[in-house]
PDB file of C-alpha atoms in Angstrom:
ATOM      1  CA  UNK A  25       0.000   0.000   0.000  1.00 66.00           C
ATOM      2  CA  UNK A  26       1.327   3.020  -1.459  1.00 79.00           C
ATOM      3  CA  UNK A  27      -1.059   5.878   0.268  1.00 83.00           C
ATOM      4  CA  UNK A  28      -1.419   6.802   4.146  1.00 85.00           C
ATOM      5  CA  UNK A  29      -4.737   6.196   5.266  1.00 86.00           C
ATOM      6  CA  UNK A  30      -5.861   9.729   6.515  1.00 88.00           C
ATOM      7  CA  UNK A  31      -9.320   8.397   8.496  1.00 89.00           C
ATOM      8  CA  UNK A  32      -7.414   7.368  12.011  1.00 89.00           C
ATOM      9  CA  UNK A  33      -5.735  11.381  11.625  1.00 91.00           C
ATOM     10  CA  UNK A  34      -8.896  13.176  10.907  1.00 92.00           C
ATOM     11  CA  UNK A  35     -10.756  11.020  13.832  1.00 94.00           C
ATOM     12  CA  UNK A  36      -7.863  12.457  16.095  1.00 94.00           C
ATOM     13  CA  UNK A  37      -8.477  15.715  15.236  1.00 94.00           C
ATOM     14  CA  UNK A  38     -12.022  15.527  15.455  1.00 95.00           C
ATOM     15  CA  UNK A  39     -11.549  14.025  19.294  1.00 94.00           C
ATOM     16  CA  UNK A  40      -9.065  16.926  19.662  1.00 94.00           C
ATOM     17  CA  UNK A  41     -11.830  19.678  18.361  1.00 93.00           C
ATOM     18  CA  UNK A  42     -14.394  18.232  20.926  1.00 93.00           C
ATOM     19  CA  UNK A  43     -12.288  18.385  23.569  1.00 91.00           C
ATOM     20  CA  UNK A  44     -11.078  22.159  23.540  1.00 88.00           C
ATOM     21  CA  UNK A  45     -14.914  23.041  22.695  1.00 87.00           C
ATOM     22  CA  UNK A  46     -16.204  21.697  25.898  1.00 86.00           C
ATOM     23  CA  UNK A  47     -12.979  22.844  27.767  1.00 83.00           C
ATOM     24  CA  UNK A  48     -12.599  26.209  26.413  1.00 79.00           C
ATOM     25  CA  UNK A  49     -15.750  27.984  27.947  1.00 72.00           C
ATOM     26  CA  UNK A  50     -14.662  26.714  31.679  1.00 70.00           C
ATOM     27  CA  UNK A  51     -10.802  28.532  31.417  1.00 67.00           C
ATOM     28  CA  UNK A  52     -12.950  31.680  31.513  1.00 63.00           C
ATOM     29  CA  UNK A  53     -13.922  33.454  34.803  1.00 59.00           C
ATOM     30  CA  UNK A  54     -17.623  32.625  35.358  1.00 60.00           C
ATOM     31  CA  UNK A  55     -17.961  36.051  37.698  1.00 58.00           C
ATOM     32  CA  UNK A  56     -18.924  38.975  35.755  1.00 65.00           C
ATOM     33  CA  UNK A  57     -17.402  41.942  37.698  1.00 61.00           C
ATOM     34  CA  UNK A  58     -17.115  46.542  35.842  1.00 65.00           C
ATOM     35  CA  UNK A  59     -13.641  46.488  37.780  1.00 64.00           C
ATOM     36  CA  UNK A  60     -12.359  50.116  37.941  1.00 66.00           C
ATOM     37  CA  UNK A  61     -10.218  51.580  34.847  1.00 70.00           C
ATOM     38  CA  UNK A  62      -6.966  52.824  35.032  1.00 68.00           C
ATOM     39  CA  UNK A  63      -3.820  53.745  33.167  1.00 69.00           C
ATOM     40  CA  UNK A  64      -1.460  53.252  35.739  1.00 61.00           C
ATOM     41  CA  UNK A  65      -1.937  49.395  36.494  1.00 57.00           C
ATOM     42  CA  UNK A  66       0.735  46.741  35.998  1.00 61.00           C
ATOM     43  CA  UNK A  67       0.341  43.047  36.217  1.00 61.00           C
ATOM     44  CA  UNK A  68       1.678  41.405  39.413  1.00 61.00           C
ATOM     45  CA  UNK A  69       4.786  39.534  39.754  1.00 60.00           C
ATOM     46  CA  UNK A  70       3.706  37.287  42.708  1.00 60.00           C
ATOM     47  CA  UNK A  71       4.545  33.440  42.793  1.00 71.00           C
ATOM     48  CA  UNK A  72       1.664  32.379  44.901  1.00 84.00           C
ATOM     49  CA  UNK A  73      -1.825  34.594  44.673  1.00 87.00           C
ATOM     50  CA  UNK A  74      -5.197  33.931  45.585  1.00 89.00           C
ATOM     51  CA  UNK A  75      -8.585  35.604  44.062  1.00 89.00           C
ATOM     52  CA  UNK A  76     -11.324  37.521  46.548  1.00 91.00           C
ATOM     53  CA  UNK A  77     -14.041  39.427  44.832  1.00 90.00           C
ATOM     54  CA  UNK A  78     -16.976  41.506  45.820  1.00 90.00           C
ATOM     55  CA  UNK A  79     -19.689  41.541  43.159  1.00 89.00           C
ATOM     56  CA  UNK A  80     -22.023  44.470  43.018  1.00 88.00           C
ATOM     57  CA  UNK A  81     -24.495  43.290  45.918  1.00 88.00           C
ATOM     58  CA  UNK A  82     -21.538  42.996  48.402  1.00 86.00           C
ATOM     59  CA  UNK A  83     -21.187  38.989  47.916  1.00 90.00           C
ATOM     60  CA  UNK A  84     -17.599  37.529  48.381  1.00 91.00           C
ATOM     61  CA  UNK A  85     -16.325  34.980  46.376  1.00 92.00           C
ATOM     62  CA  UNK A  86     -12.846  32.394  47.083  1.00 91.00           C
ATOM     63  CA  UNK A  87     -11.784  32.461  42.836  1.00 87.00           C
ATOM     64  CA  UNK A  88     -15.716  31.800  41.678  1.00 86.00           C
ATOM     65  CA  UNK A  89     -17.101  30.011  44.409  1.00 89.00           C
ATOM     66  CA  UNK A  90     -19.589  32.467  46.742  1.00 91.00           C
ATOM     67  CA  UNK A  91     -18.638  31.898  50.418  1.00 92.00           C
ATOM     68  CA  UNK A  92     -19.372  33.725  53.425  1.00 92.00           C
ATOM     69  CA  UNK A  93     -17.022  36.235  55.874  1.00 89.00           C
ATOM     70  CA  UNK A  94     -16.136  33.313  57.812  1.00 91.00           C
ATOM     71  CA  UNK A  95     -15.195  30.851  55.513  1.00 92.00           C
ATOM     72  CA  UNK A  96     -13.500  33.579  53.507  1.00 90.00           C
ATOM     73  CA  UNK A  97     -11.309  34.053  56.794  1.00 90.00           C
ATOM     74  CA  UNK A  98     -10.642  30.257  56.843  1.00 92.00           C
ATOM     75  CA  UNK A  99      -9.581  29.817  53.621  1.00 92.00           C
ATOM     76  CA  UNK A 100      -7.369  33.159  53.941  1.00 91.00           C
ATOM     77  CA  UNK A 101      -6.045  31.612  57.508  1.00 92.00           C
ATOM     78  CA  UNK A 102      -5.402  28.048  55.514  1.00 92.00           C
ATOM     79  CA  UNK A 103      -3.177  30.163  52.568  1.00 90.00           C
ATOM     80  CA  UNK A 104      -1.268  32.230  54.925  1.00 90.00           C
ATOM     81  CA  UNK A 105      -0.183  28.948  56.940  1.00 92.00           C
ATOM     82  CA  UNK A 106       0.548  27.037  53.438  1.00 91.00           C
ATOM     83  CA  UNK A 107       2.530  30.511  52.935  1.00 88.00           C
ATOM     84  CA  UNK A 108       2.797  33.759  54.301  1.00 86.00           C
ATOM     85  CA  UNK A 109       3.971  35.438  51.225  1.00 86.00           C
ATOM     86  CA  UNK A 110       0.554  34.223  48.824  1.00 88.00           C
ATOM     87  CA  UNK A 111      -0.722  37.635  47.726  1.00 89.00           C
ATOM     88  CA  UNK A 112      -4.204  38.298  47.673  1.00 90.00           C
ATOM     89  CA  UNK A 113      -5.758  39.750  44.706  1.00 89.00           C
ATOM     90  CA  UNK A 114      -8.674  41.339  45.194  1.00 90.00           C
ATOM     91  CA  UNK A 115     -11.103  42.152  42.492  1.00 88.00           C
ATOM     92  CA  UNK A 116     -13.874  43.902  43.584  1.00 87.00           C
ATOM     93  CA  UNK A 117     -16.998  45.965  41.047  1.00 85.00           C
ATOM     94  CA  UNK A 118     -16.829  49.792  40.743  1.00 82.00           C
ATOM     95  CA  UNK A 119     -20.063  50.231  42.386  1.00 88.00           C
ATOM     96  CA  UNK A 120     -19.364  48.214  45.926  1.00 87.00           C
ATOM     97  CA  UNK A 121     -18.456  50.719  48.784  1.00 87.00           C
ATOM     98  CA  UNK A 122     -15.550  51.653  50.342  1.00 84.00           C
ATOM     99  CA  UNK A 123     -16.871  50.250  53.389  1.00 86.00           C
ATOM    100  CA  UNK A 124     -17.656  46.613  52.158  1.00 88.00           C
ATOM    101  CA  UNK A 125     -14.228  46.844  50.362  1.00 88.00           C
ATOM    102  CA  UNK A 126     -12.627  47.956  54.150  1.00 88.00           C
ATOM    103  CA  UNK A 127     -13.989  44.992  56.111  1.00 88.00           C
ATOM    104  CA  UNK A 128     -12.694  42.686  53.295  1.00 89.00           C
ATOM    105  CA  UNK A 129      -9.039  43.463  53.383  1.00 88.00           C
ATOM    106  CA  UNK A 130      -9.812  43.708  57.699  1.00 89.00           C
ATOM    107  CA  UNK A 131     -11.116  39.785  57.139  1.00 88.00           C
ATOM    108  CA  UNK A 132      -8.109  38.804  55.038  1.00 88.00           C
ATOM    109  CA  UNK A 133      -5.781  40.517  57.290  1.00 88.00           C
ATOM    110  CA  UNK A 134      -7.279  38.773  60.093  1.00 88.00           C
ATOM    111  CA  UNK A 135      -6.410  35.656  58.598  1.00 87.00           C
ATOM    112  CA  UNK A 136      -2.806  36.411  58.238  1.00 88.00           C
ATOM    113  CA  UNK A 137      -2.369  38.034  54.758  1.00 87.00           C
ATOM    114  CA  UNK A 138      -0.844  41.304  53.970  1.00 86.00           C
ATOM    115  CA  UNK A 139       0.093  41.366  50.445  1.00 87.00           C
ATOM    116  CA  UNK A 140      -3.282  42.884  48.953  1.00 87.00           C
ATOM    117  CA  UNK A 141      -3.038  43.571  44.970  1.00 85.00           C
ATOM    118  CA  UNK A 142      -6.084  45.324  43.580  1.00 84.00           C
ATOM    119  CA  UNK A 143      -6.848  43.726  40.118  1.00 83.00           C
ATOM    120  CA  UNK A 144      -8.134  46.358  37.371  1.00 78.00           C
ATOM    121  CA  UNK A 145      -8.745  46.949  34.117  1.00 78.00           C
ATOM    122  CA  UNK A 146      -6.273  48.960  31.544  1.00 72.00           C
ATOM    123  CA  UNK A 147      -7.035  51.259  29.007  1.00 64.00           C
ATOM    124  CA  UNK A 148      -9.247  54.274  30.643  1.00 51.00           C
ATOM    125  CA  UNK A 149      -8.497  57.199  28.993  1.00 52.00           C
ATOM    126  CA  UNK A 150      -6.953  60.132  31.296  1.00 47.00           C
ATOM    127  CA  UNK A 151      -8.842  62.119  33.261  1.00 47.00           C
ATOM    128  CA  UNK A 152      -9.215  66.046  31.742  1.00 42.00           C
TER     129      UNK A 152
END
């Protein structure tokens, strides 16, 4: 036989094409957050992070899981003893106050964190 039979490639690929279709959607964050805009932000260098957010009706969530003040603490006490250097990224909507953001770095402080990054978005255009 002369000629490479291209069926057992083409069924690979097909697997393949499956695969990242189901997969791709589930790389993406699920939590839909207007984070602030600014011009002056720079992506963090840190080794270790975690991900807190506060979505617009003052809910925290551990990455995209929802949890409450005192299992946010837990988790933040469980990093810190894993390693004291994790930095915690915080991403939290334009619209929540300063006050729900306050108690939030006081809760992960409380569990031993200090590193506190707040995530934004680039791009804004300067203010005139």
């Amino acid at each position: 036989m002369s000629e490479i039979n291209m069926t057992p490639l083409i069924d690979v690929m097909l697997v393949l094409l499956v695969i990242f279709m189901i997969t791709a959607p589930l790389m993406t964050s699920s939590l839909k957050l207007d984070l602030p805009k600014t011009e002056g932000a720079k992506p963090t260098d840190a080794a270790q992070f975690i991900t807190v957010a506060v979505d617009p009706q003052g809910q925290l969530y551990w990455g995209d899981e929802a949890v409450t003040a005192e299992q946010l603490k837990l988790r933040v006490r469980e990093a810190a003893v894993r390693n004291r250097a994790t930095e915690v990224q915080l991403r939290a909507d334009k619209s929540v106050s300063y006050g729900r953001i306050a108690e939030l770095i006081g809760l992960v402080q409380e569990g031993g964190l200090t590193r506190i990054g707040f995530v934004t978005e680039s791009g804004a255009s300067p203010a005139r």
